[in-house]
Coordinates of C-alpha atoms in Angstrom, one line a residue:
X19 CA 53.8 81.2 -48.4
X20 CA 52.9 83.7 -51.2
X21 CA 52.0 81.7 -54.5
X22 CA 55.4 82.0 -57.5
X23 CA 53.9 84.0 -60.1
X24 CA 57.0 83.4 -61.9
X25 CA 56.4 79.4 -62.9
X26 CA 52.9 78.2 -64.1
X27 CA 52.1 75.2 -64.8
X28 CA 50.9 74.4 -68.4
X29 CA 48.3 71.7 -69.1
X30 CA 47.6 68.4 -67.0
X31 CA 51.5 65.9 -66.7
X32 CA 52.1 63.3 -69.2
X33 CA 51.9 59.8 -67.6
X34 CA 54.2 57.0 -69.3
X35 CA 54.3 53.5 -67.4
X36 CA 57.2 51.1 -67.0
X37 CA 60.2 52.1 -68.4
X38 CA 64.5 51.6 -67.8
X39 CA 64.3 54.5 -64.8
X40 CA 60.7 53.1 -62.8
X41 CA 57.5 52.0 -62.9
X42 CA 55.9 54.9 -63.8
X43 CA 57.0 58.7 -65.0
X44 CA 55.6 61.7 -64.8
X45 CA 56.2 64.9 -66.8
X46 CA 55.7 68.5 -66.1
X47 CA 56.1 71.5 -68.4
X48 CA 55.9 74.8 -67.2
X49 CA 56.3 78.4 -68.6
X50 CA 58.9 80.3 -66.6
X51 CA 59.1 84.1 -66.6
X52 CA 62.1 85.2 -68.7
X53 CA 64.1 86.8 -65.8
X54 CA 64.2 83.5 -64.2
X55 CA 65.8 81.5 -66.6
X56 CA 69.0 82.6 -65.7
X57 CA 71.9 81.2 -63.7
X58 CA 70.9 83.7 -60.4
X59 CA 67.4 82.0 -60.8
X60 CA 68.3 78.9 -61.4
X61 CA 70.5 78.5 -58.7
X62 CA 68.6 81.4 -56.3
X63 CA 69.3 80.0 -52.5
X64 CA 65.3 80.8 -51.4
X65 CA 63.5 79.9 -54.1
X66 CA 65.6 78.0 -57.0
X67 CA 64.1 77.0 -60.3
X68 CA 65.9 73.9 -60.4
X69 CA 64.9 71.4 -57.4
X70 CA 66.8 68.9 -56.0
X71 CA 67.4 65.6 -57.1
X72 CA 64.4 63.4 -55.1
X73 CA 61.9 66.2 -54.9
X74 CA 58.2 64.9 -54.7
X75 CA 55.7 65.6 -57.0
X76 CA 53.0 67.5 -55.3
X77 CA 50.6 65.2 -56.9
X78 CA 52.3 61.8 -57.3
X79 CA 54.1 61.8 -53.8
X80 CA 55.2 58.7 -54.5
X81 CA 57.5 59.8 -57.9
X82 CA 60.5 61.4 -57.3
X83 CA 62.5 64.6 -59.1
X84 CA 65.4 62.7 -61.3
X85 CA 65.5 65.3 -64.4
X86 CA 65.1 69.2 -65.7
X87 CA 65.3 71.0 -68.6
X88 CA 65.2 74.5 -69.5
X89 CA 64.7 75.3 -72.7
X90 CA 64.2 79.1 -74.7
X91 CA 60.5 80.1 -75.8
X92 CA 60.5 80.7 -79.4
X93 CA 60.3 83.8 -80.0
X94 CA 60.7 85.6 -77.0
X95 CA 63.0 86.2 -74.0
X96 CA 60.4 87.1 -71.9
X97 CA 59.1 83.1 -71.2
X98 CA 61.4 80.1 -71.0
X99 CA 59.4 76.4 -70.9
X100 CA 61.0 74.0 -68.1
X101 CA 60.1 69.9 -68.6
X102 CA 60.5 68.2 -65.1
X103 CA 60.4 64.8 -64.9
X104 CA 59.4 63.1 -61.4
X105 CA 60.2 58.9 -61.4
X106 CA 58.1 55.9 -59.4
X107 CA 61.8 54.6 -58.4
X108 CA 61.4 50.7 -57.8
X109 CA 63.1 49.9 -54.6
X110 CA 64.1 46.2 -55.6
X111 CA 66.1 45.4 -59.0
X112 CA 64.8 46.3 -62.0
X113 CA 66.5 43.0 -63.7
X114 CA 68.4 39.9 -62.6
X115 CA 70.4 36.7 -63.8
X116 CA 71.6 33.7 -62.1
X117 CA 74.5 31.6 -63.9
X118 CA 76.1 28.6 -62.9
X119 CA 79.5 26.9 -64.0
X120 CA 82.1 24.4 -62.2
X121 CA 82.3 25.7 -58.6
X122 CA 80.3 28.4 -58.1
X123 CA 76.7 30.3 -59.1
X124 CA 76.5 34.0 -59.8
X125 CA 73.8 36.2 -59.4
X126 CA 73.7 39.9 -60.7
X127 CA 71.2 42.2 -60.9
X128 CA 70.7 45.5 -62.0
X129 CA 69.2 48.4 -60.2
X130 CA 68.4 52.0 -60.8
X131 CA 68.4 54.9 -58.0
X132 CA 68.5 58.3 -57.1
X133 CA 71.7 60.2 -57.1
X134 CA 70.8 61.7 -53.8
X135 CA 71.0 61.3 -50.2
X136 CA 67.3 59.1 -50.0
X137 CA 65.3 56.2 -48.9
X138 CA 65.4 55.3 -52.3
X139 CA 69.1 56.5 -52.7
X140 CA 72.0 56.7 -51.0
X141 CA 72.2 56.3 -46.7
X142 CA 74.1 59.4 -45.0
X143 CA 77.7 57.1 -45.2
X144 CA 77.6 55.7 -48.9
X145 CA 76.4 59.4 -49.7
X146 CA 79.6 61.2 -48.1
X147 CA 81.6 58.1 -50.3
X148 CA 79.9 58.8 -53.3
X149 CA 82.2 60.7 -56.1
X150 CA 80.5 62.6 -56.5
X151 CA 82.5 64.7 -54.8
X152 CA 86.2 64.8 -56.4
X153 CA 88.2 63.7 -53.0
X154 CA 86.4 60.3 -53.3
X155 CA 88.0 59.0 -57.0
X156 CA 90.2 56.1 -54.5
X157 CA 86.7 54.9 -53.6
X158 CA 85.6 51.8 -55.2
X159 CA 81.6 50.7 -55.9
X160 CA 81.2 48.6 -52.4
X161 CA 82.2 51.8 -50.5
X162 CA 79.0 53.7 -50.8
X163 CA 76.3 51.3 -52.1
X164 CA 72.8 52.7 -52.4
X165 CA 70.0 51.4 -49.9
X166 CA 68.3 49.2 -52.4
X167 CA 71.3 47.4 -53.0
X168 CA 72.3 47.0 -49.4
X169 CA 69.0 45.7 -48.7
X170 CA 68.2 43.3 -51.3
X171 CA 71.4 41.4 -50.8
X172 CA 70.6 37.4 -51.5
X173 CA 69.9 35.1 -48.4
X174 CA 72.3 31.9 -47.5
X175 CA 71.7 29.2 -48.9
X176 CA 71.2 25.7 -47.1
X177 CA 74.1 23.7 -47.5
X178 CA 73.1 19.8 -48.9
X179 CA 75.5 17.6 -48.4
X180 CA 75.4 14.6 -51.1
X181 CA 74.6 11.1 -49.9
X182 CA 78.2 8.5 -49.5
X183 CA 79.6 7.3 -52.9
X184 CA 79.8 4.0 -51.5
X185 CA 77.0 3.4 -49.6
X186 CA 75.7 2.6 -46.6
X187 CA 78.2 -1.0 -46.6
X188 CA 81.1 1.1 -47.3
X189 CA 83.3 2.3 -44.3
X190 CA 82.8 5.6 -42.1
X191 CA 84.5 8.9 -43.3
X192 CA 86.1 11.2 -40.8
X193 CA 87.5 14.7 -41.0
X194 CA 89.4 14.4 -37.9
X195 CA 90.2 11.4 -35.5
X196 CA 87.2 11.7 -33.7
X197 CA 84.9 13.7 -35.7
X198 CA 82.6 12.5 -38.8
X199 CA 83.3 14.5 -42.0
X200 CA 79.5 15.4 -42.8
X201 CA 79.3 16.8 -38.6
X202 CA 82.2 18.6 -39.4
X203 CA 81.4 20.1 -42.3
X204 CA 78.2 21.0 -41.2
X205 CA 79.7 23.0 -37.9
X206 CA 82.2 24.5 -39.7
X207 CA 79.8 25.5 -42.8
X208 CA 77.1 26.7 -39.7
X209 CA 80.3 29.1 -38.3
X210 CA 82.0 30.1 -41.5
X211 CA 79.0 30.5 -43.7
X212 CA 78.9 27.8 -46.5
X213 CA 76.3 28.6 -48.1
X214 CA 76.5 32.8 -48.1
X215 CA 76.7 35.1 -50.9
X216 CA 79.8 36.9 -51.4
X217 CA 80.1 40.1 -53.5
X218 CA 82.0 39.8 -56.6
X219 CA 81.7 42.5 -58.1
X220 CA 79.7 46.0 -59.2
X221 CA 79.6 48.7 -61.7
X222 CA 77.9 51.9 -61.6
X223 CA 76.8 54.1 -64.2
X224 CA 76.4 58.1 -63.8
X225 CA 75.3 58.8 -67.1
X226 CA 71.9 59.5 -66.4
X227 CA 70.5 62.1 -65.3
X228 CA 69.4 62.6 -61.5
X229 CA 70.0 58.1 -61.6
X230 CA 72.4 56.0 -60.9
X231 CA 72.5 52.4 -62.5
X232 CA 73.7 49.7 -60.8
X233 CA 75.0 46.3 -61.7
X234 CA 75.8 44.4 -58.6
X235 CA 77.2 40.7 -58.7
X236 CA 77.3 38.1 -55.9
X237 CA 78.5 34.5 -55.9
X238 CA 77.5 31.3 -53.8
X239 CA 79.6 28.2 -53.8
X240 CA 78.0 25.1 -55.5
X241 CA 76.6 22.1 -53.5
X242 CA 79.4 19.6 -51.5
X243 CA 80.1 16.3 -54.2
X244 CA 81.7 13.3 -53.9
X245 CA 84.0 12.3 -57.9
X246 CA 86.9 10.0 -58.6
X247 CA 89.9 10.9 -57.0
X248 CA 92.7 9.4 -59.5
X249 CA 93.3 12.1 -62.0
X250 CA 97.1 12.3 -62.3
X251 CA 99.5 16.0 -62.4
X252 CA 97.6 17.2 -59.3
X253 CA 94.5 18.5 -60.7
X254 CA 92.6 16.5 -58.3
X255 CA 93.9 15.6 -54.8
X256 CA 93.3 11.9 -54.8
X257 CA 96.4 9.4 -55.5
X258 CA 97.2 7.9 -58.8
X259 CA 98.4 4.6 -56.8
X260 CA 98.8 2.5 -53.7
X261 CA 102.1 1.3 -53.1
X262 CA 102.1 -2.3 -51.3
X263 CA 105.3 -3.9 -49.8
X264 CA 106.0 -7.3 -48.1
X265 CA 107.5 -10.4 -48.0
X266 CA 106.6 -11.2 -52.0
X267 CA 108.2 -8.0 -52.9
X268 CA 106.6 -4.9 -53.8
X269 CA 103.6 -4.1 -56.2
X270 CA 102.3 -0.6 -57.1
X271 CA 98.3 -0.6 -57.8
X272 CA 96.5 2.0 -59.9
X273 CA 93.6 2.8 -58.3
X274 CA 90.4 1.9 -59.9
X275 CA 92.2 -0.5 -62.5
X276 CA 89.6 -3.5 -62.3
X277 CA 91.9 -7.2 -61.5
X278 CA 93.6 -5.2 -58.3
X279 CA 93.0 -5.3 -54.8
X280 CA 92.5 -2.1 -54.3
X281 CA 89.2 -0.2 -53.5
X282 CA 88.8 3.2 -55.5
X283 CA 90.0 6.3 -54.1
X284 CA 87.3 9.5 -53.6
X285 CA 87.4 13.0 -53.9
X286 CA 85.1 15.2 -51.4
X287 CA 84.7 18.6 -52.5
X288 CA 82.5 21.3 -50.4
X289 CA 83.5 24.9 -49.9
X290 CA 83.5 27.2 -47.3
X291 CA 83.3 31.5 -47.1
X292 CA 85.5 33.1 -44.4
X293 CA 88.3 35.0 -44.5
X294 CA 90.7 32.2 -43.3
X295 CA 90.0 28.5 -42.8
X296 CA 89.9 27.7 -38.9
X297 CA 93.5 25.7 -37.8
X298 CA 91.9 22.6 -36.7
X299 CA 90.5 21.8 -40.7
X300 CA 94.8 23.0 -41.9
X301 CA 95.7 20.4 -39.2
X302 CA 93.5 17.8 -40.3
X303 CA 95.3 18.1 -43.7
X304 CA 98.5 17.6 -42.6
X305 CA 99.4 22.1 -41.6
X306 CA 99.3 22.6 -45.2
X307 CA 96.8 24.0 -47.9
X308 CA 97.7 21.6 -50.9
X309 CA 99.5 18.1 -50.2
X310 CA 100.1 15.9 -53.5
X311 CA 100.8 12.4 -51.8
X312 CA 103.9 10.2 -52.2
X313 CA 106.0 7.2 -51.2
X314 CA 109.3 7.4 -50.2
X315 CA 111.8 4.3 -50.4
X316 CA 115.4 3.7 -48.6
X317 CA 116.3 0.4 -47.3
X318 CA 118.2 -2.5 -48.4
X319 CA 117.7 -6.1 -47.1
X320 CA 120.7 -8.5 -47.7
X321 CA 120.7 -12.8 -47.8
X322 CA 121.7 -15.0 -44.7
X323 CA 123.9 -16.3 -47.5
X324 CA 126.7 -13.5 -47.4
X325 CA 126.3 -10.4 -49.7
X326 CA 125.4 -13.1 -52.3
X327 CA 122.1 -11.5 -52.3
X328 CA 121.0 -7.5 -52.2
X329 CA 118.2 -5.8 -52.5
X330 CA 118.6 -2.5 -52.5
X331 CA 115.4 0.7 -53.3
X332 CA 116.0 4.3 -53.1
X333 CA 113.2 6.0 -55.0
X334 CA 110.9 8.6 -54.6
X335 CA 106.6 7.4 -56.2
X336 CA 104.9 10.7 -56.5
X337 CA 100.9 10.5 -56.9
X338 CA 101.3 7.0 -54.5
X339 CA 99.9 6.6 -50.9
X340 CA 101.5 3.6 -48.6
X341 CA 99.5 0.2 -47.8
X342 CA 99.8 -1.3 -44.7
X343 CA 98.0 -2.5 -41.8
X344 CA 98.8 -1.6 -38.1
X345 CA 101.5 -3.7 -36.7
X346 CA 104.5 -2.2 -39.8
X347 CA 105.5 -4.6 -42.1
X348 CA 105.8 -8.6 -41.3
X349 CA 107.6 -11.2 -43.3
X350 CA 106.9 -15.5 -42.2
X351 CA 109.8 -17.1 -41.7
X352 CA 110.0 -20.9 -42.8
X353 CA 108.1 -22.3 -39.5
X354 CA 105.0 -19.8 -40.9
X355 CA 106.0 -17.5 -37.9
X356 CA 105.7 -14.0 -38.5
X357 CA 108.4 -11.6 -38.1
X358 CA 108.6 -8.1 -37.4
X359 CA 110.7 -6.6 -40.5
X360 CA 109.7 -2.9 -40.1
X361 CA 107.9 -1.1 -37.7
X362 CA 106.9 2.9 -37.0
X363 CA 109.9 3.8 -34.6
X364 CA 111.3 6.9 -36.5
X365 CA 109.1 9.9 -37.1
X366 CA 105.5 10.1 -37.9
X367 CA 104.4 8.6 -41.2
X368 CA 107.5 6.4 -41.5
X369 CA 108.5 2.8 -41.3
X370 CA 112.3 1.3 -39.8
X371 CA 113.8 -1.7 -40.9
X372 CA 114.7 -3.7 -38.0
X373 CA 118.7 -4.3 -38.8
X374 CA 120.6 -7.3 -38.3
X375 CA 118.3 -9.8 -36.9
X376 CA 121.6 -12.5 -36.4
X377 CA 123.3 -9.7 -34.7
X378 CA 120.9 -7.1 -32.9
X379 CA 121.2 -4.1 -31.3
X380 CA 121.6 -4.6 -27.6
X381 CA 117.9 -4.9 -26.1
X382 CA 117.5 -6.6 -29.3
X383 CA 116.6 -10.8 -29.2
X384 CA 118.9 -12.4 -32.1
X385 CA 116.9 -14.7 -34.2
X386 CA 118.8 -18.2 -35.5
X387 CA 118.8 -19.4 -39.3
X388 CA 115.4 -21.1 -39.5
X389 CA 113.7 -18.3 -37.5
X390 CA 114.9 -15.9 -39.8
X391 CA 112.1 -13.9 -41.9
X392 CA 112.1 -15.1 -45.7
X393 CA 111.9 -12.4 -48.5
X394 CA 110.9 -13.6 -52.2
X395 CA 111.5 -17.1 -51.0
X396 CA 115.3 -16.6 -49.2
X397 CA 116.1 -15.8 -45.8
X398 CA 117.5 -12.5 -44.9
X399 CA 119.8 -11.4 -41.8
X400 CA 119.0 -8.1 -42.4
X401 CA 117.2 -5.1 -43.4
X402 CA 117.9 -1.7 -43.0
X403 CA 116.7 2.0 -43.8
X404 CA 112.9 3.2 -43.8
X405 CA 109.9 3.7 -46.1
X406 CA 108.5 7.2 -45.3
X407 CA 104.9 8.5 -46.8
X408 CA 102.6 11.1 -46.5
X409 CA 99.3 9.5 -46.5
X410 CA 98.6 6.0 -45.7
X411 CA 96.0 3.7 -46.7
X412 CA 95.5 1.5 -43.3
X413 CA 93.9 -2.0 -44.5
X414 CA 93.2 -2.3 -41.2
X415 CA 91.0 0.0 -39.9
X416 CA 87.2 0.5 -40.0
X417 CA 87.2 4.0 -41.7
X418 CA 88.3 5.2 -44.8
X419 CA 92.2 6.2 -44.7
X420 CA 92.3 10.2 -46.2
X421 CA 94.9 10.1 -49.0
X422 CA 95.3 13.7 -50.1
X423 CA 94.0 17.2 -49.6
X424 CA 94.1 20.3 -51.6
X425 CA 92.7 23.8 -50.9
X426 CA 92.6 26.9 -52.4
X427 CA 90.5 30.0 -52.9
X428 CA 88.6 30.5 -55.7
X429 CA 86.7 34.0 -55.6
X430 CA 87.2 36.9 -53.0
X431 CA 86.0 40.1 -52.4
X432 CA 88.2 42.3 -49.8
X433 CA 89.4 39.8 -47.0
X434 CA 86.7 37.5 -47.6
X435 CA 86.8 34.3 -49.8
X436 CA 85.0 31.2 -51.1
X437 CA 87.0 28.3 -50.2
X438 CA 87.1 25.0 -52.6
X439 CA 88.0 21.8 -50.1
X440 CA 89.4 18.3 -51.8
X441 CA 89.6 15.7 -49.3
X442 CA 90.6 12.1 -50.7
X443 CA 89.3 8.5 -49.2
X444 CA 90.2 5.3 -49.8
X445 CA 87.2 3.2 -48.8

């Protein structure tokens, strides 16, 4: 190709290191033959004066065209002076912060690239998005991120899962009926990506010339941690009390007050990234995303001695889970017998009272005077209605009884989202 006699290089480039647009620039001035600076020869088709956008230096092949500049020779129209400025682009971030508060830890960094389809720009997709073009101004920042960006995104993070609050003498915890809690959060974590970065956000700047500069923003759930589960008004999804009925009457604990019998309640929180929670972890909480637990009375129990005696509760305890072993609710009778009062034949999560014990139900075995079960010291000949709950705290078992859930997300980005998971235990 025949040498342009119409641009000359003047002098040897002026080198400046590290700076907002690379690691290094270079700048060229040359004097360009009057004729040329004009529009035709700026924007010529074979042989224009301005380059595009990414052009190497033939020197530094490594910088890249990001800026020109025409200017007028003084004094003359027959020379103009054009300043070209050729960038070492970093392909990484040129800055980065990490922040952490309550549930989650953001990253953002800030990256500079060329506004052009280029390794160190834009891949042939995020190019046709960019808006460049005036048919693109629906398009939002995550439709047509650079390369840099796309391939610097953070790496998952292990999931560590916090050691029991209780110990090892306190009871098992299980998700499910026959799954442990920490092997299922570990699975579902393993399939639904615990521990992955999720895009929260970016900004772009055009202001530059022949740059853009990005600020891109991920977050990452924080680690899985056992608290306190007793906070009243729902903030936290363990009970406020433990509601405890039999044949002394009943008596309403508040968790965690030291003199009572019962043992402390516990909040598990981890998190989870996916666009929906798998069925099996809603069904575990009951088929819903947020359950406050209560108590629910309804029964009446009257004296062997006419309607001398009454007792009568309808009332709803909100913040309460029920306490009861397996086997309902028994009351002795005077020969220290027990005696079934209330047992779980209505629907799930619900005790019946028995009736009339003098005068049963057919298929029923009436019961005489001194076999009769004793409530707050005085027979009764019946009891009637039902105690219905939504969580139950089972004295009985070997496992820590779950006493409330809650669930809801707490960033997103598109369809996906970070997941914040409360399950409450009574140990």
């Amino acid at each position: 190709m025949a040498k342009d006699l119409t641009i000359r290089l003047l002098g040897r480039p002026q080198v400046s290191k590290d700076n907002q647009l690379g690691y290094q620039t270079v700048r060229r001035r040359y004097v360009v033959e009057g004729p040329r600076a004009s529009l035709q020869g700026i924007t010529d088709s074979s042989n224009p004066l301005f380059l595009e956008v990414g052009t190497a230096d033939e020197e530094f092949t490594d910088h890249y065209l990001v800026n020109q500049q025409l200017s007028p020779s003084e004094g003359t129209m027959d020379k103009a002076i054009l300043v070209r400025d050729f960038v070492e682009i970093r392909n990484t971030w040129a800055s980065e912060s990490i922040t952490e508060s309550g549930d989650l830890k953001r990253l953002t960094r800030r990256y500079v690239v060329l506004r052009a389809p280029h390794a160190l720009g834009y891949g042939t997709d995020a190019w046709s998005n960019h808006p460049r073009n005036p048919e693109n101004k629906q398009n939002d920042p995550f439709d047509y991120l650079p390369n840099v960006v796309v391939e610097t995104q953070p790496e998952t993070q292990d999931v560590i899962l916090p050691r029991l609050p209780w110990g090892s003498g306190g009871k098992e915890v299980y998700l499910t009926n026959d799954e442990k809690l920490y092997s299922a959060v570990r699975r579902l974590n393993s399939s639904m990506g615990g521990g992955d970065w999720l895009p929260v956000g970016a900004q772009v700047s055009m202001a530059a010339p022949g740059v853009d500069v990005w600020s891109v923003a991920w977050a990452t759930p924080g680690v899985p941690y056992w608290t306190t589960g007793t906070t009243k008004g729902g903030k936290r999804a363990g009970p406020a009390a433990v509601v405890d009925f039999n044949e002394h009457g009943m008596r309403i604990n508040q968790i965690g007050v030291e003199g009572t019998s019962v043992a402390q309640a516990y909040t598990f929180v981890f998190y989870a990234v996916a666009e929906q929670l798998p069925s099996e972890l809603i069904t575990a909480f009951g088929g819903t995303f947020g359950i406050q637990p209560s108590v629910s009375l309804d029964f009446n129990m009257v004296s062997y001695d006419g309607n001398r005696r009454v007792v009568t509760e309808k009332r709803l305890i909100p913040n309460a889970v029920f306490q009861h072993s397996t086997g309902g609710i028994k009351f002795h009778n005077t020969a220290g017998e027990e005696v079934q009062v209330a047992s779980g034949e209505g629907a799930a999560m619900q005790l019946v009272f028995k009736g009339n014990f003098i005068d049963p139900p057919p298929g029923c075995t009436a019961l005489t005077k001194d076999k009769l079960p004793v409530f707050q010291g005085e027979k009764i000949k019946s009891a009637g209605g039902s105690i219905s709950y939504t969580h139950l705290y089972d004295t009985s078992l070997s496992t820590a009884s779950m006493v409330g859930t809650k669930i809801r997300p707490i960033a997103s980005h598109r369809d996906k989202k970070i997941w914040r998971v409360e399950i409450s235990y009574l140990n």
